[in-house]
């Protein structure tokens, strides 16, 4: 019977993206959008900072955006799963918010304004063998839609 | 903001005396040892003693619990109010602001403020051993690191304004040159532009010399109402204006924009209260936790137009004999950055400069107005001092 237990993909931390139960569906980043004034918050929050209303709806983000800024990190943060050197990127999302994440490209190839997209990577396995995944970012290759 | 009437009614407050424990690494000294030396030095400089102190404020950033009481009781125990303060890198300047309010409002005539820190080596903000299950997303993914915050803004600055790596590096060259003239500084060795650029990369474009070190140290200051200053032998310097605040949510809606305009707003309030403008400032201590921070501050405080802070430093305008002498004691990068003690170290340097006591690093021309800009994750404090 033990073999029947299927291993799941789970978010490494909750609140930033959603992993559908259906393994054929892609995870997606989320934001909070105020139903009253339309302002978008990433990560989602309870109250709107613009109008103060408690009318936040969770919306999926397309996962495609542009590089706002980036830096290559060479000093290891104790306890981090990502090892140096790696690139931190701030992504401007077309939905009207920014998100920072880890980018996996050669530093020389990155520039402010470049088109980038999210992809998903297994970071850890929990004690039940579930895959704990996180969002990472890469350049959108030319000619690929 | 507070009501204008209340601000106008405040009594004039001045700095009576300052004291520092040398900045560096002192594994054999406790925070009590560090704080005691700073408090005794401030008393000697102010010409006052324990019986004169009516209230005290102070703190530490790492394991801060009741630090202020512990430090004060190292020297005296008279039963006064002692408030512990924590505001990340702006901790001890926050203590000073609370004392300034209390004295300005007429509640006390003489107060003591103290800041201290003992720090671990390496990056701040990592996951403590054994706490992996409680690590945040930012910690697990290596995002929550301070040099990156400045590096990301620096890269954006390069993109928007054409600032160069050399300009950011020049901040560190200047800081270390000034630090070499400061016997209390952690690093007292000058470095060349090539050495800064070729040093180990921390967060591109910032190299090792462009990052403030982890530091042990302590600082203390005695503040008093101007009307009682004559009772003491200290040489008073007036706190002419001050302002404090936190980032406001920006209607433009992107998180990267939240920072913009926040320091400018607080600076404008401080300038108004002190009845001066950026062109009146002759010496300034600004928060260069990372070299790029000095360039952002130069622009935010109005010493240069947006985008021109890098050029300002590159052209020597922030040198001791420049247009505005900035971080004359070596700044956070060279003097050191014991987080809870840094705010009062900035104050102490302005006081020494305005008194003409800064020795080899004295700003020429008898400076009369100085500014302090101390920024923590929890907000910003700006003070303007007048002789
Ligand atoms: Zn709203």
XYZ file of C-alpha atoms and ligand atoms in Angstrom:
533
model
C 0.000 0.000 0.000
C 2.872 2.350 0.751
C 3.724 2.558 -2.952
C 0.332 4.150 -3.611
C 1.331 7.291 -1.726
C 2.255 9.838 -4.384
C 4.932 12.358 -3.712
C 3.714 15.910 -4.025
C 5.193 19.195 -5.137
C 4.808 21.773 -2.365
C 5.898 25.409 -2.072
C 9.088 25.847 -0.043
C 7.206 28.628 1.795
C 3.531 29.541 1.517
C 2.095 32.880 0.411
C 4.220 33.712 -2.620
C 3.027 31.203 -5.205
C 0.514 28.386 -5.593
C 1.250 24.807 -6.572
C -1.846 23.128 -8.100
C -2.707 19.614 -6.875
C -2.772 18.467 -10.511
C 0.864 17.657 -11.380
C 0.171 18.531 -15.022
C -0.587 22.148 -14.093
C 2.201 24.689 -13.619
C 2.694 26.535 -10.332
C 2.048 30.261 -10.528
C 3.096 33.387 -8.622
C 0.349 35.302 -6.850
C -0.383 38.891 -5.884
C -3.140 40.639 -3.979
C -5.344 43.010 -5.967
C -7.612 45.483 -4.213
C -11.164 45.081 -5.524
C -11.894 48.674 -4.537
C -9.006 50.650 -6.093
C -7.210 48.056 -8.207
C -3.809 48.413 -6.574
C -1.631 45.284 -6.718
C 0.543 44.023 -3.852
C 3.259 41.426 -4.014
C 3.268 39.421 -1.826
C -0.481 39.628 -1.145
C -1.506 41.536 1.990
C -4.720 41.799 3.948
C -5.496 45.539 3.847
C -4.942 47.875 0.910
C -2.236 50.476 1.636
C -3.737 52.825 -0.939
C -7.399 52.962 0.118
C -7.428 51.043 3.396
C -10.166 48.660 2.254
C -10.204 44.992 3.219
C -11.124 43.754 -0.239
C -8.060 41.933 -1.462
C -8.459 39.275 -4.116
C -5.675 36.842 -4.941
C -4.682 37.036 -8.600
C -2.222 34.888 -10.554
C 0.767 36.645 -12.116
C 1.847 35.823 -15.649
C 5.387 35.176 -14.413
C 6.848 37.259 -17.206
C 8.409 40.623 -16.473
C 11.368 42.905 -16.993
C 14.626 43.274 -15.060
C 14.430 46.398 -12.846
C 17.829 45.775 -11.278
C 20.206 42.897 -10.492
C 23.317 42.040 -8.512
C 25.667 39.062 -8.400
C 26.205 37.869 -4.830
C 29.590 36.471 -3.766
C 29.225 36.352 0.013
C 27.311 33.339 1.310
C 24.325 34.073 3.557
C 24.513 31.532 6.402
C 21.748 28.935 6.073
C 20.684 29.882 2.534
C 20.005 26.992 0.127
C 21.279 29.011 -2.843
C 25.057 29.014 -3.072
C 27.327 31.822 -4.282
C 27.842 33.143 -6.817
C 24.222 33.733 -7.725
C 22.226 36.655 -9.092
C 19.442 38.483 -7.262
C 17.014 40.177 -9.607
C 14.187 42.655 -9.003
C 11.472 41.924 -11.577
C 8.927 44.536 -12.630
C 5.738 42.618 -13.311
C 3.256 43.890 -15.902
C 0.476 43.469 -13.312
C 1.956 46.485 -11.447
C 4.193 45.094 -8.735
C 7.793 44.055 -8.217
C 9.237 40.822 -6.931
C 12.799 39.888 -6.089
C 14.148 36.447 -6.782
C 17.116 34.356 -7.821
C 18.140 34.440 -11.462
C 20.134 31.690 -13.140
C 21.969 33.241 -16.060
C 25.491 34.387 -16.684
C 25.852 37.800 -15.031
C 27.297 39.307 -18.234
C 24.174 38.354 -20.182
C 21.753 40.237 -17.905
C 20.757 43.860 -18.413
C 18.205 46.266 -16.963
C 14.997 46.054 -19.000
C 15.612 42.511 -20.286
C 12.588 40.207 -20.592
C 12.607 37.441 -18.019
C 10.289 34.648 -16.931
C 9.720 32.509 -13.902
C 10.516 28.787 -13.785
C 10.278 26.297 -10.960
C 13.022 24.379 -9.258
C 13.123 21.743 -6.544
C 15.078 23.156 -3.597
C 14.577 20.468 -0.926
C 12.754 17.260 -0.121
C 10.746 17.064 3.071
C 10.755 14.004 5.357
C 7.856 12.440 3.406
C 9.745 12.748 0.139
C 7.658 15.662 -1.143
C 9.461 18.094 -3.417
C 9.699 21.619 -1.995
C 9.906 23.994 -4.930
C 10.711 27.675 -5.398
C 10.487 30.252 -8.156
C 13.621 31.170 -10.130
C 14.082 33.476 -13.107
C 15.737 33.259 -16.514
C 15.998 35.360 -19.644
C 13.267 34.872 -22.235
C 15.046 33.445 -25.267
C 14.529 35.381 -28.460
C 12.069 33.783 -30.891
C 10.363 31.857 -28.082
C 6.847 33.030 -27.223
C 4.856 65.722 11.739
C 3.430 66.896 15.077
C 1.803 70.254 15.568
C 3.826 73.317 14.600
C 2.911 75.025 17.887
C 4.364 72.222 19.980
C 7.584 72.265 17.987
C 7.918 76.037 18.418
C 7.359 75.813 22.173
C 10.244 73.390 22.680
C 13.262 74.598 24.602
C 16.614 74.737 22.884
C 18.535 71.501 23.460
C 22.294 71.114 23.156
C 24.980 68.471 23.209
C 27.131 68.994 26.272
C 29.618 66.168 25.965
C 30.427 63.089 23.880
C 32.421 59.929 24.558
C 33.458 56.867 22.561
C 35.014 53.508 23.192
C 37.355 52.830 20.270
C 35.679 50.864 17.445
C 37.099 47.484 16.452
C 36.981 43.915 17.756
C 37.292 43.459 21.506
C 36.570 39.807 22.329
C 37.747 40.246 25.923
C 35.459 43.174 26.736
C 31.781 42.876 27.678
C 29.154 45.363 26.517
C 29.356 46.757 30.050
C 33.090 47.375 29.649
C 32.533 49.104 26.312
C 29.628 51.219 27.560
C 31.343 52.231 30.804
C 34.304 53.696 28.974
C 32.039 55.683 26.618
C 29.850 57.031 29.449
C 32.851 58.093 31.566
C 34.384 59.817 28.529
C 31.108 61.672 27.865
C 30.937 62.782 31.507
C 34.519 64.074 31.335
C 33.783 65.936 28.106
C 30.535 67.408 29.483
C 31.924 68.318 32.869
C 29.101 66.547 34.655
C 28.543 63.350 36.598
C 25.947 60.769 37.619
C 24.086 63.096 39.987
C 23.309 65.476 37.105
C 21.590 62.855 34.908
C 17.784 62.891 35.255
C 16.908 60.296 32.592
C 18.755 57.988 30.203
C 18.003 56.387 26.837
C 19.996 53.842 24.902
C 20.240 50.481 23.293
C 21.758 47.752 21.222
C 20.502 45.973 18.085
C 21.605 42.361 18.684
C 20.116 40.870 21.874
C 18.938 44.301 22.974
C 16.941 43.408 26.116
C 17.382 46.101 28.794
C 20.839 47.010 27.483
C 20.458 50.672 28.462
C 19.913 49.906 32.142
C 22.815 47.494 32.200
C 25.186 50.070 30.694
C 24.056 52.945 32.903
C 24.264 50.782 36.014
C 27.854 49.962 35.130
C 28.581 53.561 36.102
C 25.804 54.623 38.484
C 22.481 53.512 39.922
C 20.419 56.478 41.052
C 16.921 55.195 40.243
C 16.303 57.410 37.200
C 14.125 56.489 34.228
C 16.173 54.414 31.756
C 14.470 53.570 28.473
C 15.775 50.895 26.138
C 15.558 51.741 22.430
C 15.917 49.646 19.278
C 15.669 50.906 15.702
C 18.232 48.797 13.833
C 21.158 50.920 12.586
C 19.387 54.100 13.777
C 19.130 52.892 17.397
C 21.302 55.388 19.258
C 20.176 58.406 17.229
C 16.646 57.397 18.215
C 17.745 57.469 21.853
C 19.060 60.994 21.239
C 15.786 62.078 19.666
C 13.789 60.790 22.652
C 16.077 62.676 25.028
C 15.830 65.790 22.861
C 12.035 65.598 23.007
C 12.060 65.094 26.790
C 14.437 68.002 27.395
C 12.788 70.199 24.759
C 9.407 69.621 26.382
C 10.819 70.690 29.751
C 10.499 67.308 31.467
C 14.220 67.003 32.196
C 17.222 69.346 32.044
C 20.034 66.822 31.554
C 19.904 63.365 29.929
C 22.395 60.653 29.031
C 22.200 58.562 25.853
C 24.269 55.486 25.152
C 24.676 52.967 22.336
C 26.666 49.756 22.234
C 27.258 46.711 20.055
C 29.222 43.510 19.905
C 28.805 41.805 16.532
C 29.530 38.424 14.991
C 31.673 38.360 11.861
C 30.079 37.902 8.441
C 26.733 38.776 6.922
C 23.884 39.912 9.134
C 20.515 38.212 8.643
C 21.397 34.570 8.025
C 19.633 31.537 9.466
C 20.846 30.653 12.971
C 22.036 27.039 13.274
C 19.137 24.797 14.274
C 16.507 27.310 13.114
C 16.269 26.068 9.511
C 12.565 25.201 9.818
C 11.792 28.807 10.787
C 13.914 30.373 8.030
C 12.017 32.798 5.802
C 11.753 32.488 2.026
C 14.239 35.370 1.718
C 16.742 33.612 3.966
C 16.415 30.237 2.218
C 16.799 31.829 -1.215
C 19.661 34.148 -0.177
C 17.654 37.283 -0.930
C 17.618 38.962 2.480
C 21.153 40.300 2.548
C 21.959 43.926 3.244
C 24.758 44.523 0.704
C 22.363 43.302 -2.020
C 19.800 45.964 -1.108
C 22.378 48.684 -1.742
C 23.898 46.880 -4.738
C 20.509 46.606 -6.455
C 19.918 50.328 -5.973
C 23.475 51.036 -7.152
C 22.940 49.026 -10.351
C 19.703 50.905 -11.013
C 21.555 54.200 -10.386
C 24.188 53.178 -12.945
C 21.425 52.423 -15.452
C 19.441 55.620 -14.866
C 22.242 58.137 -14.393
C 25.389 56.608 -15.817
C 27.150 56.330 -12.451
C 30.207 54.086 -12.566
C 31.823 51.403 -10.410
C 34.693 53.810 -9.921
C 32.387 56.423 -8.382
C 31.053 53.966 -5.787
C 34.592 52.776 -5.117
C 35.797 56.352 -4.639
C 33.487 56.653 -1.613
C 35.492 53.885 0.069
C 38.798 55.513 -0.919
C 37.675 58.754 0.736
C 36.277 56.975 3.808
C 39.487 55.070 4.432
C 41.583 58.205 3.892
C 39.521 59.975 6.583
C 39.488 56.943 8.854
C 43.286 56.921 8.803
C 43.104 60.294 10.589
C 40.735 59.020 13.299
C 42.316 57.237 16.281
C 38.902 55.763 17.218
C 38.315 54.192 13.782
C 38.301 50.411 13.259
C 40.358 50.721 10.042
C 43.046 53.390 9.942
C 44.756 52.411 6.689
C 44.192 54.272 3.392
C 43.291 52.227 0.299
C 43.719 53.080 -3.388
C 40.981 53.050 -6.027
C 42.588 49.956 -7.602
C 42.638 48.166 -4.259
C 38.945 48.898 -3.729
C 37.968 47.821 -7.259
C 40.097 44.649 -7.135
C 39.013 43.606 -3.637
C 36.785 40.561 -3.149
C 33.361 41.121 -4.693
C 30.522 41.004 -2.144
C 27.440 42.094 -4.122
C 28.255 43.459 -7.565
C 29.192 46.342 -7.960
C 30.158 46.553 -4.260
C 33.472 45.053 -3.137
C 34.683 44.273 0.381
C 36.052 47.765 1.107
C 32.673 49.244 0.167
C 30.862 47.344 2.926
C 30.750 48.357 6.574
C 32.445 45.765 8.769
C 31.067 44.059 11.845
C 32.289 46.072 14.790
C 32.358 46.240 18.579
C 32.107 49.672 20.149
C 30.184 52.045 22.383
C 29.194 55.682 22.304
C 27.625 58.089 24.808
C 26.379 61.654 24.861
C 25.140 64.068 27.528
C 22.362 66.390 26.332
C 20.962 69.367 28.231
C 18.665 72.344 27.960
C 20.608 75.328 26.633
C 19.481 77.362 29.664
C 21.348 75.059 32.080
C 24.459 74.484 29.946
C 26.356 77.268 31.735
C 26.398 75.128 34.901
C 28.806 72.710 33.225
C 32.223 73.022 31.642
C 31.328 71.194 28.384
C 31.302 73.200 25.135
C 27.657 73.048 24.019
C 26.606 72.515 20.400
C 22.938 73.228 19.633
C 20.619 70.631 18.133
C 19.011 73.106 15.732
C 16.572 70.803 13.986
C 15.647 67.190 13.712
C 13.159 64.987 11.952
C 12.378 61.320 11.735
C 10.100 59.043 9.774
C 9.544 55.873 7.830
C 8.900 55.107 4.140
C 5.401 55.957 2.948
C 3.449 53.712 0.613
C 3.952 55.129 -2.854
C 0.886 55.494 -5.050
C 2.970 54.518 -8.073
C 2.651 51.089 -6.587
C 5.968 49.365 -7.183
C 7.922 48.386 -4.113
C 11.175 49.687 -5.558
C 9.741 53.188 -5.528
C 8.856 53.187 -1.836
C 12.328 54.332 -0.863
C 12.369 57.251 -3.236
C 11.372 60.546 -1.691
C 11.360 59.245 1.864
C 14.708 60.636 3.001
C 14.133 63.859 1.051
C 10.884 64.414 2.932
C 12.511 63.933 6.347
C 15.478 66.114 5.365
C 13.143 68.900 4.292
C 11.436 68.830 7.716
C 14.801 68.944 9.489
C 16.046 71.833 7.316
C 12.835 73.777 7.983
C 13.066 73.336 11.748
C 16.717 74.396 11.745
C 16.028 77.312 9.361
C 18.841 76.203 7.031
C 19.137 74.580 3.612
C 21.507 72.059 2.030
C 23.894 74.834 0.939
C 24.426 75.834 4.596
C 25.772 72.404 5.601
C 29.576 72.375 5.874
C 30.069 68.928 7.396
C 27.825 65.854 7.279
C 27.894 62.332 8.630
C 25.743 60.139 6.399
C 24.779 56.471 6.519
C 27.302 54.709 4.278
C 26.636 51.152 5.471
C 27.659 50.431 1.873
C 29.475 52.937 -0.336
C 26.493 53.511 -2.616
C 24.528 54.696 0.425
C 26.692 57.817 0.651
C 25.903 58.686 -2.960
C 22.163 58.191 -2.426
C 22.348 60.332 0.740
C 24.202 63.133 -1.063
C 21.279 63.341 -3.480
C 18.488 62.797 -0.931
C 19.898 65.502 1.363
C 20.115 67.992 -1.509
C 23.920 68.352 -1.677
C 23.708 67.316 -5.350
C 20.883 66.897 -7.854
C 19.376 63.416 -8.354
C 21.845 61.327 -10.324
C 24.840 63.575 -9.602
C 25.895 62.124 -6.233
C 28.496 59.857 -7.818
C 30.121 62.716 -9.678
C 30.016 64.825 -6.474
C 32.238 62.286 -4.703
C 34.394 61.606 -7.761
C 35.197 65.315 -8.101
C 36.274 65.582 -4.462
C 33.323 67.683 -3.338
C 32.733 65.362 -0.367
C 36.394 65.497 0.758
C 37.391 67.157 4.033
C 38.321 70.292 2.088
C 35.435 69.884 -0.399
C 32.064 71.573 -0.757
C 30.450 69.459 1.988
C 32.877 67.411 4.077
C 31.197 64.001 4.339
C 32.009 61.171 6.744
C 35.090 62.934 8.035
C 35.712 60.269 10.703
C 35.824 57.436 8.145
C 32.090 56.751 8.061
C 30.529 53.368 8.673
C 32.950 51.665 6.259
C 36.167 52.736 7.943
C 35.287 54.046 11.408
C 33.173 50.901 11.766
C 29.491 50.192 12.272
C 28.652 48.774 15.699
C 24.989 49.128 14.854
C 23.566 50.263 18.196
C 26.439 52.713 18.723
C 26.674 54.241 15.247
C 24.120 57.064 15.621
C 25.925 58.705 18.522
C 29.301 58.226 16.778
C 27.947 60.370 13.918
C 26.739 62.986 16.406
C 30.095 62.953 18.216
C 32.008 63.628 15.001
C 29.808 66.603 14.074
C 30.234 68.004 17.588
C 34.033 67.656 17.397
C 34.082 69.294 13.953
C 31.903 72.239 15.055
C 34.027 72.705 18.186
C 37.181 72.650 16.041
C 38.492 69.618 17.936
C 38.808 67.156 15.047
C 42.604 67.305 14.824
C 44.135 66.087 11.541
C 40.695 65.599 9.980
C 39.376 69.050 10.988
C 37.216 70.640 8.284
C 38.815 74.002 7.413
C 37.000 77.334 7.582
C 35.535 77.082 11.082
C 32.369 75.107 10.206
C 29.222 76.271 11.988
C 26.480 73.941 10.691
C 26.577 70.135 10.489
C 24.121 67.400 9.552
C 23.675 63.776 10.628
C 21.769 61.197 8.548
C 21.298 57.838 10.288
C 19.160 55.233 8.539
C 17.992 51.903 9.896
C 15.683 49.267 8.500
C 13.125 50.769 10.898
C 13.396 54.393 9.738
C 15.598 57.445 9.375
C 16.764 60.127 11.833
C 18.192 63.424 10.595
C 19.713 66.006 12.962
C 21.143 69.435 12.208
C 23.646 70.926 14.644
C 24.793 74.527 15.009
C 27.696 76.088 16.848
Zn -7.425 49.772 -2.424
